[in-house]
Every structure is written in C-alpha cells, then in structure tokens.
Coordinates of C-alpha atoms in Angstrom, one line a residue:
Chain A
M1 CA 34.8 28.4 -10.6
R2 CA 33.6 28.8 -14.2
V3 CA 31.4 26.3 -16.0
G4 CA 31.2 27.6 -19.5
K5 CA 30.3 31.2 -19.4
T6 CA 28.8 30.9 -15.9
E7 CA 30.6 31.8 -12.7
V8 CA 29.6 29.4 -10.0
V9 CA 30.0 31.1 -6.6
D10 CA 32.0 29.4 -3.9
T11 CA 29.2 29.0 -1.4
F12 CA 26.7 26.5 -0.1
A13 CA 23.0 25.9 0.1
E14 CA 21.7 25.4 3.6
A15 CA 18.9 22.9 4.0
F16 CA 17.0 21.6 7.0
G17 CA 15.3 18.5 8.2
M18 CA 11.7 17.8 7.4
W19 CA 9.3 14.8 7.2
G20 CA 8.2 13.5 3.9
A21 CA 5.5 11.3 2.4
R22 CA 4.8 10.0 -1.1
V23 CA 1.1 10.0 -2.1
I24 CA -0.1 8.0 -5.1
I25 CA -3.3 9.4 -6.6
T26 CA -5.2 7.3 -9.1
A27 CA -8.3 7.9 -11.1
D28 CA -10.3 6.6 -14.1
T29 CA -8.5 8.9 -16.4
K30 CA -5.2 10.7 -16.4
N31 CA -7.0 14.0 -16.4
W32 CA -8.8 13.4 -13.3
A33 CA -5.7 12.1 -11.5
R34 CA -3.9 15.3 -12.7
A35 CA -6.8 17.5 -11.5
A36 CA -6.6 15.9 -8.0
A37 CA -2.9 16.2 -7.8
Q38 CA -3.1 19.9 -8.9
S39 CA -5.6 20.6 -6.2
F40 CA -3.6 18.5 -3.6
T41 CA -0.4 20.5 -4.3
G42 CA -2.1 23.9 -4.4
F43 CA -1.0 26.4 -1.8
A44 CA 1.9 24.3 -0.7
T45 CA 5.0 26.3 -1.7
S46 CA 6.5 26.9 1.7
V47 CA 6.0 25.8 5.3
I48 CA 6.3 29.4 6.2
R49 CA 2.6 30.1 5.5
C50 CA 1.3 26.9 3.9
K51 CA 2.1 24.5 6.8
C52 CA 3.6 22.1 4.2
E53 CA 5.3 21.9 0.9
A54 CA 4.1 19.6 -1.9
A55 CA 4.4 19.0 -5.6
V56 CA 4.0 16.4 -8.2
E57 CA 7.0 14.0 -8.4
C58 CA 6.0 12.1 -11.6
E59 CA 3.2 10.6 -13.5
I60 CA 2.7 6.8 -13.3
S61 CA 1.4 4.5 -16.0
D62 CA -1.7 2.4 -15.4
T63 CA 0.5 -0.7 -15.2
D64 CA 2.4 0.5 -12.3
T65 CA -0.2 1.9 -9.9
P66 CA -1.7 -0.1 -7.1
D67 CA -5.1 -0.3 -8.7
L68 CA -3.9 -0.4 -12.3
R69 CA -5.4 3.0 -13.2
P70 CA -3.5 6.1 -14.4
G71 CA -1.8 7.8 -11.5
I72 CA 0.3 10.6 -10.2
S73 CA 3.0 10.5 -7.5
V74 CA 3.0 13.4 -5.2
L75 CA 5.5 14.3 -2.5
L76 CA 4.4 16.3 0.6
F77 CA 6.8 17.5 3.3
A78 CA 6.0 19.1 6.7
M79 CA 8.0 20.0 9.7
S80 CA 7.1 17.2 12.0
E81 CA 5.6 13.7 12.0
K82 CA 2.5 14.9 13.7
D83 CA 2.1 17.7 11.1
M84 CA 2.4 15.0 8.4
S85 CA -0.8 13.2 9.5
A86 CA -2.8 16.5 9.8
R87 CA -1.6 17.8 6.4
L88 CA -2.3 14.5 4.6
V89 CA -5.7 14.2 6.1
E90 CA -6.6 17.7 5.1
R91 CA -5.4 17.6 1.6
I92 CA -6.5 14.0 0.8
G93 CA -9.9 14.7 2.3
Q94 CA -10.4 18.1 0.7
C95 CA -8.5 17.8 -2.6
V96 CA -8.5 14.1 -3.6
M97 CA -11.6 12.6 -2.1
T98 CA -13.6 15.5 -3.7
C99 CA -12.2 14.8 -7.1
P100 CA -14.3 12.3 -9.1
T101 CA -13.2 8.7 -9.5
T102 CA -10.0 9.0 -7.5
A103 CA -8.3 6.8 -4.9
C104 CA -5.3 7.5 -2.8
Y105 CA -2.5 5.3 -1.7
N106 CA 0.7 5.3 0.4
G107 CA 3.8 5.4 -1.7
L108 CA 6.4 4.9 1.0
E109 CA 6.6 1.4 2.3
N110 CA 9.4 1.8 4.8
G111 CA 9.7 3.8 8.0
T112 CA 7.2 5.3 10.4
T113 CA 3.5 5.5 9.6
V114 CA 0.9 8.1 10.4
P115 CA -2.9 7.6 10.4
V116 CA -4.7 8.9 7.4
G117 CA -7.4 6.6 6.2
Q118 CA -8.3 5.7 9.7
R119 CA -9.1 9.5 10.3
L120 CA -10.7 10.2 6.9
R121 CA -13.0 7.2 7.3
F122 CA -15.2 9.1 9.6
F123 CA -16.5 10.9 6.6
G124 CA -18.4 7.7 5.8
D125 CA -20.5 8.4 8.9
G126 CA -20.6 4.8 10.0
H127 CA -21.0 3.3 6.5
Q128 CA -17.3 3.0 5.8
I129 CA -15.8 -0.5 5.3
A130 CA -12.3 -1.6 6.2
K131 CA -10.5 -4.1 4.0
V132 CA -7.2 -5.9 4.4
V133 CA -5.5 -7.6 1.5
G134 CA -1.9 -8.8 1.6
G135 CA -1.4 -7.2 4.9
R136 CA -2.4 -3.8 3.5
K137 CA -5.4 -2.2 5.2
F138 CA -7.5 0.4 3.5
W139 CA -10.9 2.1 3.8
R140 CA -13.8 2.2 1.4
I141 CA -15.7 5.3 2.0
P142 CA -19.1 5.6 0.3
I143 CA -19.4 8.8 -1.6
M144 CA -21.9 10.2 -4.0
G145 CA -19.7 9.2 -7.0
G146 CA -19.3 5.7 -5.8
E147 CA -16.5 4.8 -3.3
F148 CA -13.3 6.5 -2.3
L149 CA -10.5 4.2 -1.4
V150 CA -7.6 5.3 0.8
D151 CA -4.8 3.5 2.7
D152 CA -5.3 3.3 6.5
V153 CA -1.8 4.6 7.2
F154 CA 0.8 6.4 5.2
G155 CA 4.6 6.0 5.5
V156 CA 6.6 9.0 6.4
Q157 CA 10.3 9.4 6.7
P158 CA 12.9 12.1 7.6
A159 CA 13.5 14.2 4.6
I160 CA 15.4 17.4 3.6
G161 CA 13.9 20.7 2.6
G162 CA 15.3 24.0 1.5
G163 CA 17.9 22.9 -1.0
N164 CA 18.3 25.8 -3.4
L165 CA 20.2 27.5 -6.2
L166 CA 20.2 31.2 -7.1
M167 CA 20.4 32.3 -10.7
L168 CA 21.9 35.8 -11.1
G169 CA 21.5 37.3 -14.6
R170 CA 22.3 40.6 -16.2
S171 CA 19.0 40.3 -17.8
G172 CA 15.8 39.0 -16.2
R173 CA 15.1 36.8 -19.2
T174 CA 18.5 35.1 -19.0
A175 CA 18.1 34.4 -15.3
L176 CA 14.6 33.1 -15.7
R177 CA 15.5 30.9 -18.6
A178 CA 18.3 29.4 -16.6
A179 CA 16.1 28.9 -13.6
S180 CA 13.4 27.2 -15.6
G181 CA 16.0 25.0 -17.3
A182 CA 17.6 24.1 -14.0
A183 CA 14.1 23.3 -12.5
D184 CA 13.3 21.0 -15.4
A185 CA 16.6 19.1 -15.0
M186 CA 16.2 18.8 -11.3
R187 CA 12.6 17.5 -11.5
D188 CA 13.8 14.5 -13.4
V189 CA 15.5 13.1 -10.3
A190 CA 13.4 10.6 -8.4
G191 CA 12.6 11.5 -4.8
V192 CA 12.8 15.3 -5.2
F193 CA 10.3 17.9 -5.8
L194 CA 10.2 21.7 -6.5
P195 CA 7.4 23.2 -4.5
F196 CA 7.2 26.7 -6.1
P197 CA 5.4 27.6 -9.3
Q198 CA 7.3 25.8 -12.2
G199 CA 10.0 25.2 -9.6
V200 CA 11.1 28.8 -9.6
V201 CA 10.9 31.4 -6.8
G202 CA 10.6 35.1 -7.9
S203 CA 10.5 36.4 -4.3
G204 CA 13.0 34.5 -2.2
S205 CA 13.0 35.4 1.5
K206 CA 15.3 35.7 4.4
V207 CA 14.5 34.7 8.0
G208 CA 12.9 37.4 10.1
S209 CA 11.8 41.0 9.6
R210 CA 11.9 44.4 11.2
Y211 CA 8.1 43.9 11.6
K212 CA 6.9 42.0 14.6
G213 CA 5.0 38.8 13.5
M214 CA 6.8 38.5 10.2
I215 CA 8.9 35.3 10.3
A216 CA 10.2 35.9 6.8
S217 CA 10.7 38.9 4.6
T218 CA 12.3 39.9 1.3
N219 CA 15.9 38.9 0.9
E220 CA 17.3 42.4 0.3
A221 CA 20.8 41.1 -0.3
Y222 CA 19.6 39.7 -3.6
C223 CA 17.1 42.4 -4.6
P224 CA 18.6 44.3 -7.6
T225 CA 16.6 47.4 -6.9
L226 CA 18.1 47.6 -3.4
R227 CA 21.8 47.4 -4.6
G228 CA 23.3 50.7 -3.4
R229 CA 20.5 51.1 -0.9
V230 CA 21.5 48.3 1.5
E231 CA 24.9 47.5 2.9
N232 CA 24.7 43.8 2.6
S233 CA 23.9 43.5 -1.0
A234 CA 25.4 40.3 -2.5
L235 CA 24.9 41.3 -6.1
P236 CA 27.8 42.0 -8.5
E237 CA 27.4 45.1 -10.6
G238 CA 25.0 44.7 -13.5
I239 CA 22.7 42.0 -12.1
A240 CA 19.1 42.7 -13.1
A241 CA 17.3 39.8 -11.6
V242 CA 17.7 36.8 -9.3
Y243 CA 15.6 33.7 -9.4
E244 CA 15.8 30.9 -6.9
V245 CA 15.1 27.3 -7.5
V246 CA 14.1 25.5 -4.3
V247 CA 14.3 21.7 -4.1
N248 CA 13.2 19.2 -1.5
G249 CA 14.3 15.6 -1.3
L250 CA 13.5 12.4 0.4
D251 CA 17.2 11.8 0.9
E252 CA 20.5 13.7 0.7
N253 CA 21.8 11.8 -2.4
A254 CA 18.8 12.7 -4.4
L255 CA 19.0 16.3 -3.4
R256 CA 22.7 16.5 -4.3
E257 CA 22.1 14.9 -7.7
A258 CA 19.2 17.3 -8.4
M259 CA 21.3 20.4 -7.5
R260 CA 24.3 19.2 -9.5
R261 CA 22.0 18.8 -12.6
G262 CA 20.5 22.2 -11.9
I263 CA 23.9 23.9 -11.9
Q264 CA 24.8 22.2 -15.1
A265 CA 21.5 23.1 -16.8
A266 CA 21.8 26.7 -15.8
A267 CA 25.3 26.9 -17.1
E268 CA 24.2 25.5 -20.4
R269 CA 21.8 28.4 -20.6
G270 CA 24.6 30.9 -20.1
V271 CA 23.4 32.6 -16.8
D272 CA 26.0 34.9 -15.4
Y273 CA 26.2 33.5 -11.8
V274 CA 24.9 30.5 -10.0
S275 CA 24.9 30.9 -6.2
A276 CA 23.0 29.5 -3.3
G277 CA 21.2 30.8 -0.2
N278 CA 22.3 30.1 3.3
Y279 CA 22.1 31.5 6.8
G280 CA 25.9 31.3 7.5
G281 CA 25.5 27.7 8.4
T282 CA 23.6 28.4 11.6
L283 CA 20.2 27.2 10.8
G284 CA 20.1 24.1 8.7
Q285 CA 21.6 20.7 9.4
Y286 CA 22.6 20.2 5.8
K287 CA 25.1 22.1 3.7
F288 CA 25.4 21.6 0.0
H289 CA 28.6 23.2 -1.3
L290 CA 28.3 24.1 -4.9
Y291 CA 31.9 23.2 -5.8
E292 CA 31.6 19.8 -4.1
L293 CA 28.5 19.1 -6.1
L294 CA 30.3 19.9 -9.3
E295 CA 33.4 17.9 -8.4
S296 CA 31.3 14.9 -7.6
N297 CA 30.2 14.7 -11.2
Chain B
M1 CA 16.4 -26.9 4.3
H2 CA 13.3 -28.8 5.2
T3 CA 12.1 -31.8 7.1
E4 CA 10.5 -34.5 4.9
L5 CA 8.0 -37.0 6.1
E6 CA 6.8 -39.6 3.6
L7 CA 3.7 -41.6 4.4
T8 CA 4.7 -45.3 4.2
T9 CA 1.7 -47.0 5.9
A10 CA -1.7 -46.0 4.8
P11 CA -3.9 -45.5 7.9
E12 CA -7.0 -47.7 8.3
V13 CA -8.8 -44.9 10.2
P14 CA -8.0 -41.2 10.4
I15 CA -5.0 -40.1 12.2
E16 CA -5.1 -36.9 14.3
A17 CA -1.6 -35.5 13.8
E18 CA -1.5 -32.1 15.4
C19 CA 2.2 -32.7 15.8
L20 CA 2.7 -32.2 12.0
S21 CA 3.5 -28.5 12.4
P22 CA 6.8 -26.6 12.2
A23 CA 6.5 -25.4 15.7
K24 CA 6.2 -28.9 17.0
I25 CA 9.1 -30.4 15.1
K26 CA 11.5 -27.5 15.0
G27 CA 14.7 -28.3 16.8
L28 CA 14.0 -32.0 17.2
S29 CA 16.2 -34.7 16.0
Q30 CA 15.1 -37.2 13.4
S31 CA 14.5 -39.7 16.2
G32 CA 12.6 -37.1 18.2
I33 CA 10.3 -36.5 15.3
E34 CA 9.7 -40.2 14.9
H35 CA 8.7 -40.4 18.5
L36 CA 6.0 -37.7 18.4
A37 CA 2.6 -38.9 19.4
M38 CA -0.4 -39.0 17.2
M39 CA -3.9 -40.6 17.6
H40 CA -4.8 -43.4 15.1
G41 CA -8.5 -43.8 15.8
N42 CA -8.5 -44.3 19.6
R43 CA -4.9 -45.6 19.7
K44 CA -1.8 -43.6 20.5
V45 CA 0.8 -44.1 17.8
R46 CA 4.1 -42.5 16.9
V47 CA 5.0 -40.6 13.8
G48 CA 7.6 -43.2 12.9
D49 CA 4.9 -45.9 12.7
F50 CA 3.4 -44.3 9.6
F51 CA 6.0 -41.9 8.2
R52 CA 9.6 -42.2 7.1
V53 CA 11.4 -39.1 8.5
T54 CA 14.3 -37.5 6.7
G55 CA 16.2 -34.7 8.4
N56 CA 16.1 -32.9 11.6
G57 CA 13.3 -30.5 12.7
Q58 CA 13.2 -27.5 10.5
S59 CA 10.8 -24.7 10.1
S60 CA 9.8 -26.0 6.7
L61 CA 8.0 -29.3 6.6
R62 CA 7.4 -31.4 3.5
L63 CA 4.8 -34.2 3.6
E64 CA 4.6 -36.8 0.9
G65 CA 1.8 -39.2 0.0
D66 CA -2.0 -39.4 0.2
L67 CA -2.7 -37.7 3.5
S68 CA -6.4 -37.5 3.1
R69 CA -6.9 -39.4 6.3
V70 CA -4.4 -37.4 8.2
K71 CA -6.2 -34.7 10.2
Y72 CA -5.0 -31.4 11.7
I73 CA -1.9 -31.0 9.6
G74 CA -0.3 -27.6 10.5
A75 CA -2.8 -27.1 13.3
G76 CA -2.0 -24.1 15.4
M77 CA 1.1 -23.2 13.4
K78 CA 2.4 -19.7 13.9
E79 CA 5.3 -19.6 11.4
G80 CA 7.2 -21.6 8.9
E81 CA 5.9 -23.6 6.0
V82 CA 4.1 -27.0 5.4
R83 CA 4.0 -28.3 2.0
V84 CA 1.9 -31.4 1.3
N85 CA 2.7 -33.2 -2.0
G86 CA -0.6 -35.0 -2.2
S87 CA -3.9 -34.6 -0.5
A88 CA -4.6 -33.5 3.1
G89 CA -7.3 -34.6 5.6
M90 CA -9.8 -32.7 7.7
H91 CA -9.0 -29.7 9.9
L92 CA -6.0 -28.6 7.8
G93 CA -4.4 -25.5 9.5
A94 CA -6.9 -25.4 12.3
G95 CA -6.4 -22.4 14.5
M96 CA -3.2 -21.3 12.7
S97 CA -2.0 -17.8 13.2
G98 CA 0.9 -17.5 10.8
G99 CA 3.0 -19.4 8.3
V100 CA 2.0 -21.0 5.0
I101 CA 0.5 -24.4 4.1
R102 CA 0.5 -25.5 0.5
V103 CA -1.3 -28.6 -0.6
S104 CA -0.8 -29.8 -4.2
G105 CA -3.8 -32.1 -4.2
D106 CA -7.2 -31.9 -2.5
A107 CA -8.1 -31.0 1.0
S108 CA -11.0 -32.5 3.0
D109 CA -13.6 -30.7 5.1
W110 CA -12.9 -27.9 7.6
V111 CA -9.9 -26.2 6.0
G112 CA -8.5 -23.6 8.3
P113 CA -11.2 -23.4 11.0
E114 CA -10.7 -20.6 13.5
M115 CA -7.5 -19.5 11.8
S116 CA -6.4 -15.9 12.6
G117 CA -3.5 -15.4 10.3
G118 CA -1.2 -17.1 7.7
R119 CA -2.1 -18.6 4.5
I120 CA -3.5 -21.9 3.2
E121 CA -3.3 -22.7 -0.5
V122 CA -5.0 -25.8 -2.0
M123 CA -4.3 -26.5 -5.6
G124 CA -7.1 -29.0 -5.9
N125 CA -10.6 -29.2 -4.4
A126 CA -11.7 -28.8 -0.8
G127 CA -14.7 -30.1 1.1
H128 CA -17.4 -28.5 3.3
M129 CA -16.9 -25.8 5.8
V130 CA -13.8 -24.2 4.4
G131 CA -12.7 -21.2 6.6
S132 CA -15.7 -21.8 8.8
A133 CA -16.6 -21.5 12.5
Y134 CA -16.8 -24.8 14.4
R135 CA -20.4 -25.8 15.3
G136 CA -21.5 -23.8 18.4
Q137 CA -19.0 -21.1 17.8
R138 CA -20.3 -17.6 16.8
V139 CA -17.2 -16.5 15.0
G140 CA -15.2 -18.2 12.3
I141 CA -11.8 -17.2 10.9
M142 CA -10.3 -14.0 12.3
G143 CA -7.8 -13.3 9.6
G144 CA -5.4 -14.8 7.1
E145 CA -6.0 -16.2 3.7
I146 CA -7.4 -19.5 2.3
L147 CA -7.0 -19.9 -1.4
I148 CA -8.6 -22.9 -3.1
H149 CA -7.9 -23.2 -6.7
G150 CA -10.5 -25.9 -7.4
N151 CA -14.1 -26.3 -6.1
V152 CA -15.4 -26.3 -2.6
K153 CA -18.6 -27.7 -1.0
N154 CA -21.1 -26.1 1.4
E155 CA -20.8 -23.3 4.0
L156 CA -17.7 -21.6 2.7
G157 CA -16.6 -19.0 5.2
S158 CA -19.4 -19.6 7.7
A159 CA -19.4 -16.8 10.3
M160 CA -16.0 -15.5 9.2
R161 CA -14.9 -12.3 10.9
R162 CA -11.9 -11.2 8.9
G163 CA -9.5 -12.4 6.2
L164 CA -9.8 -13.5 2.6
I165 CA -11.2 -16.7 1.1
A166 CA -10.9 -17.3 -2.6
V167 CA -12.2 -20.1 -4.7
G168 CA -11.1 -20.6 -8.3
G169 CA -13.9 -23.0 -9.1
Q170 CA -17.4 -23.5 -7.8
A171 CA -18.8 -23.2 -4.3
G172 CA -21.7 -25.1 -2.8
D173 CA -24.6 -23.6 -0.9
F174 CA -24.6 -21.1 1.9
V175 CA -21.4 -19.3 0.9
G176 CA -20.6 -16.8 3.7
V177 CA -23.6 -17.9 5.9
N178 CA -23.7 -15.8 9.1
M179 CA -20.6 -13.9 7.9
R180 CA -19.4 -11.1 10.2
A181 CA -16.9 -9.4 7.9
G182 CA -14.1 -10.2 5.6
T183 CA -14.0 -11.1 1.9
I184 CA -15.0 -14.1 -0.1
V185 CA -14.3 -14.4 -3.8
V186 CA -15.8 -17.2 -5.9
M187 CA -14.9 -17.4 -9.5
G188 CA -16.8 -20.3 -10.7
G189 CA -20.4 -19.8 -9.4
M190 CA -22.0 -20.7 -6.2
G191 CA -25.1 -22.5 -4.8
I192 CA -28.2 -21.2 -3.2
R193 CA -28.6 -19.0 -0.1
A194 CA -25.3 -17.1 -0.4
G195 CA -24.8 -14.6 2.4
A196 CA -27.7 -15.9 4.5
G197 CA -27.6 -14.1 7.8
M198 CA -24.5 -12.2 6.9
V199 CA -24.0 -9.1 9.1
R200 CA -21.1 -7.4 7.2
G201 CA -18.4 -8.4 4.7
S202 CA -18.2 -8.9 1.0
I203 CA -19.0 -11.8 -1.2
I204 CA -17.9 -11.5 -4.8
S205 CA -19.1 -13.8 -7.5
F206 CA -17.9 -13.9 -11.1
E207 CA -21.0 -15.9 -12.1
P208 CA -24.7 -15.1 -11.7
V209 CA -26.1 -15.9 -8.2
E210 CA -29.6 -16.8 -7.1
L211 CA -30.0 -14.4 -4.2
L212 CA -32.2 -14.5 -1.2
P213 CA -35.1 -12.0 -1.2
T214 CA -33.5 -10.4 1.8
F215 CA -30.9 -8.8 -0.4
T216 CA -31.6 -5.5 -2.1
Y217 CA -30.1 -4.3 -5.3
S218 CA -28.1 -1.1 -4.7
C219 CA -26.4 -0.1 -8.0
W220 CA -23.7 -1.3 -10.4
L221 CA -20.2 -0.1 -9.9
R222 CA -16.6 -0.8 -10.9
P223 CA -15.2 -1.4 -7.4
T224 CA -11.6 -0.1 -7.1
F225 CA -11.0 -2.1 -3.9
L226 CA -11.6 -5.3 -5.9
R227 CA -8.7 -4.6 -8.1
F228 CA -6.4 -5.0 -5.1
Y229 CA -7.9 -8.4 -4.4
L230 CA -7.8 -9.6 -8.0
C231 CA -4.2 -8.4 -8.4
H232 CA -3.3 -10.2 -5.3
L233 CA -5.1 -13.4 -6.4
G234 CA -3.4 -13.0 -9.8
Q235 CA -0.1 -13.0 -8.1
S236 CA -1.1 -16.2 -6.3
G237 CA -1.7 -18.1 -9.5
F238 CA -5.4 -17.5 -10.2
E239 CA -6.4 -16.6 -13.7
I240 CA -8.0 -13.1 -13.6
D241 CA -9.0 -11.6 -16.9
D242 CA -9.3 -7.9 -17.7
D243 CA -13.1 -8.1 -17.8
H244 CA -13.3 -9.1 -14.2
M245 CA -10.5 -6.7 -13.2
G246 CA -12.1 -3.6 -14.6
G247 CA -15.6 -4.6 -15.3
R248 CA -18.8 -3.7 -13.6
Y249 CA -20.5 -5.5 -10.8
R250 CA -24.1 -5.4 -9.5
R251 CA -24.1 -4.6 -5.8
Y252 CA -26.7 -6.1 -3.5
C253 CA -26.8 -5.3 0.2
G254 CA -28.0 -7.5 2.9
D255 CA -28.8 -9.6 4.7
S256 CA -31.8 -7.5 5.9
V257 CA -32.7 -10.1 8.5
E258 CA -29.4 -8.9 10.1
E259 CA -27.8 -5.5 10.0
N260 CA -28.1 -5.2 6.2
R261 CA -24.5 -4.0 6.0
G262 CA -23.1 -6.9 4.0
E263 CA -22.7 -6.9 0.2
I264 CA -22.7 -9.3 -2.6
L265 CA -21.1 -8.2 -5.8
V266 CA -22.1 -10.1 -8.9
F267 CA -20.1 -9.6 -12.1
D268 CA -22.3 -8.1 -14.8
S269 CA -21.0 -9.3 -18.2
R270 CA -23.1 -6.9 -20.2

C-alpha cells in the first residue's frame, strides 16, 4: 500500500504483555522535576538489559499535579508485577528522592497496587511519618533538603510493550528524519511512551544469538551492510539505513493510535518504506497489522 | 431517597437516640421507625413520640429541627448518610466507622468520640472534646475525618491515634493533648498548652501559638504534605488562601516529656 511516496509493507508489529505504572514527579521548579524525570528514565530503554523501560509521558502544569507544583508524568514498564515494585523502589529511591525538592506520586488510580513508599520509608531510619488524607496514604521521609513525600503504593496494570515501526530509507538522513517525525507524532498520544533515545532505535535487535548468553543480537535482516552477505535480508535494493521506532502503551487502543500517527508522519516525510518487526507471530500476544492501522483512520 | 424525621416535640431533658442511624432504620417501615426505642432522661420512649417520620427506612437519613438535646445521632454508623438541618446534641457519630454526617448548625460536646472511619462535617461551632477519647480511655479516634467550620472548645483531638480533624475557626486549650498520631489543622488560632503530652502526630496552626517549653524549634519549611491536606479541605468548603498553601511554617517538635516525635507547624507570615 502506498501513502504518498511511501510504500507501507504488508506486515505487522508484534508486541507483548508487560506491566505498567504512571509516576508523577513534582518539584519546586520545572527544571528540578525535569532533572528527576531524566534521571528516573535513564538506562531504561529495553527490558533486555535494563530490567525495565521508562520515558517521560508529558509535562503537567502546577494546577494539575497532586501538590500543585510543576510536574512530569513518567511511564515505567516491566515484565511482571513483582518487578514493578522493585524497579519503582530503585528508581524513585535513587533518582527522584535524591533530586532536590521533589515528591513522587502514583498516577494510576485503578487496578492492582504494589508497595513503593512502604518500602522506601525505611530510608527514614525510624523518623519517617505516615499520613493519610482522603483515603490516600503517603510517607514523609526526612531528608537533608527537608522532606521527601511518596505514595505508599503505586497502581500497576497490564500493558503492552514492543510496538514498533521500521523506517527504511535510501538515505540515512531520510530514514532518520522520518523516524524522528514519527516519534514526535506518536509521543503526543496519552498513555504511550517511546523508551529509546528521542524515540528512535539505531540498532534494533532480534531474539537470540549464535553466542551463548546473548539473549538478543543485531537484526541482520535489516542491516544494510549485510545485504548480500546474509540469506534472510529483508531490505529492498538501495536501502541505506533502517531506523526503528519502539512504542509501549498502557492499552491497545493508545498503541494503535500512536502507530497509525507514526506511519502517517513518516509518510509525510517521504521515507521509502515503512515496515514493522515481528517474530512470525510466535512470540507476542499482540499483532498490529500496518494496513489495518491505516484503514482504521 | 431519604428518610426524614422532623422534631415535633422539644425534649425537656436530653434524649439518647442511638437508633437515629442509617443502619438502625434501613429496611424498616415508617411504623417500624416510629416504634424504635430511645431514652428520654430515664424513661424509655419511642421515636414517634418526638419525631414525625416520613418515608421508609433508607440509607440516607434527614433530621429536621433543633436537635441540640438529642444525643448519639449517627452513633456506630458504618455507611450511609445522616444530614441534620439544625443543631446536634452530644456524642454525635460516636464510634462511627463509615458514612457521612453533616450538620448545618452547631454540634455539642464529644463530636465523634472513638470513631474509626467516615466523616463528620459541622457547619457551625462545636463544643468540648471534639474527636477525643472518652475519659479513662488511652486512645481517641482511630481514623476518619471531623471537619468543623466554626469554633471548638477545649481538648480537640485528645489522644487521637489516626485521622484528620480540621477547624475553620478557633480552638480552645489543650489542642491534641496526649495525641498519639494523626493530623489536626486549626485555622483560627488556638488556646494554651497545645500538644501537651503528644507522642506523635501533627498539629498545624495558621495563627501564632503559645507553645509549651517542652517543644523545640526545628526549622522553617514549606511542607509538601500539607498541600494535600489543604487541597482536601479546600474541596470540603474551607477557605484556603495561597499564602497558607505554599507558605512557610515554623516546625516545633515535642512533646519532650513523651517521645518528642510529634510536631506543631505554625504558619510564618513573614
């Protein structure tokens, strides 16, 4: 199917089930909130090595945050409910609590909860104070900068990770411009995030490797330099670079909408091909057919 | 739908009306409600002797008239709503664990003693011992919220263990005496000996407070947690201005005759 000058390949993106949480970080100023969010979402591109995936969802004005200070909404996904608690405790404890003037709140009201503040409170070494207001329990942990405030529990819910689009270009610049444009368009959808740098992956991977202990390795089918070298190359002649946009979402509809917008944005930038990565449908529970996404517009 | 009871005969002496609670009247017919027993002084009387009842027993109860001599309204309630259009007598919501009581006028002494959940809201003033432990008991309220928009008298939140008590006006002496934990917010100033014997918990005052010498100044701060409480109270009809929301407070810890883990936060208008 062609969208403008772009050929959209008849294929699907394969995604899998994860668990997700929304974390609201506030601070006295927007800059400190951003600093905490940046630290919180660092080294969180892929569960393959980072144990979780995280990125900023959006900035929140000081009229809409729980404590009426400037805030940032961050999404964090991990592979299990148990992992969620561990990852949230690690990252809030090491990246948010350490950032001056911050506080950290649960941003998902429904669903299952996992302990976070009730584990972080031990940092208070016995001087921590529990407070309950309007049925919401949080902890005041005395710190050198004053107090750190954190919700006792955080909501988690089943989510979807691994939604993706591949941008194939006859020039690297075209492919990257399309991938960046797609990432920008996808990021505007509430409930999704793009865990890789600026939303774009320069070194997409396949599952497994010839080397023992490597659970993922380079996706040779999409490596331009290996065309002619490997038998399973998926690249048409003339493709110079492939960039992947990976997207995770709290629900299927958000992910579909993000991917649809991503395809449109890439096509507007004249990329040669838009494709998607999958494992033949054998690994993930979710399949996002690119044609169906476009037809649902 | 609600059940309405209008006070038609003013009691000469206080009535003890523990039956005026949604759990006690729910499912009863109008006649069944009229036959519920109350104590008028040392005499057993029926609801119908003093109230005109309209409707069958619902989980929402509306009481009309000057009920300042009617004690134990909403006592022990676990759910539902009691709305008093007028004033309420002593022991309002005693031992309640859920539901909501709203009083448009004043409430007498002992509002919400030993409550563990739910919410009591009084638009007028209240008497002594609001949210307090009964004499001889070591622990007062264990949870829930008591919101008094007017003034209160002495021993607000005595020995409270959990929950929130907020007063829009002034409070008398001994606010939070022997407090175990929980939060008290007083917006219009308070009398002497606030926090005497408090073990833990937070007392917040918008006005200067004469503190006991067993409280020690810690620092000033802009408490983030307080924003939650003030937002919550703002949504409940209290007037909270920006100065109090984001302003700085002087923190005193005490009472050092106990564990010294309590705090009194006094708004610093400078």
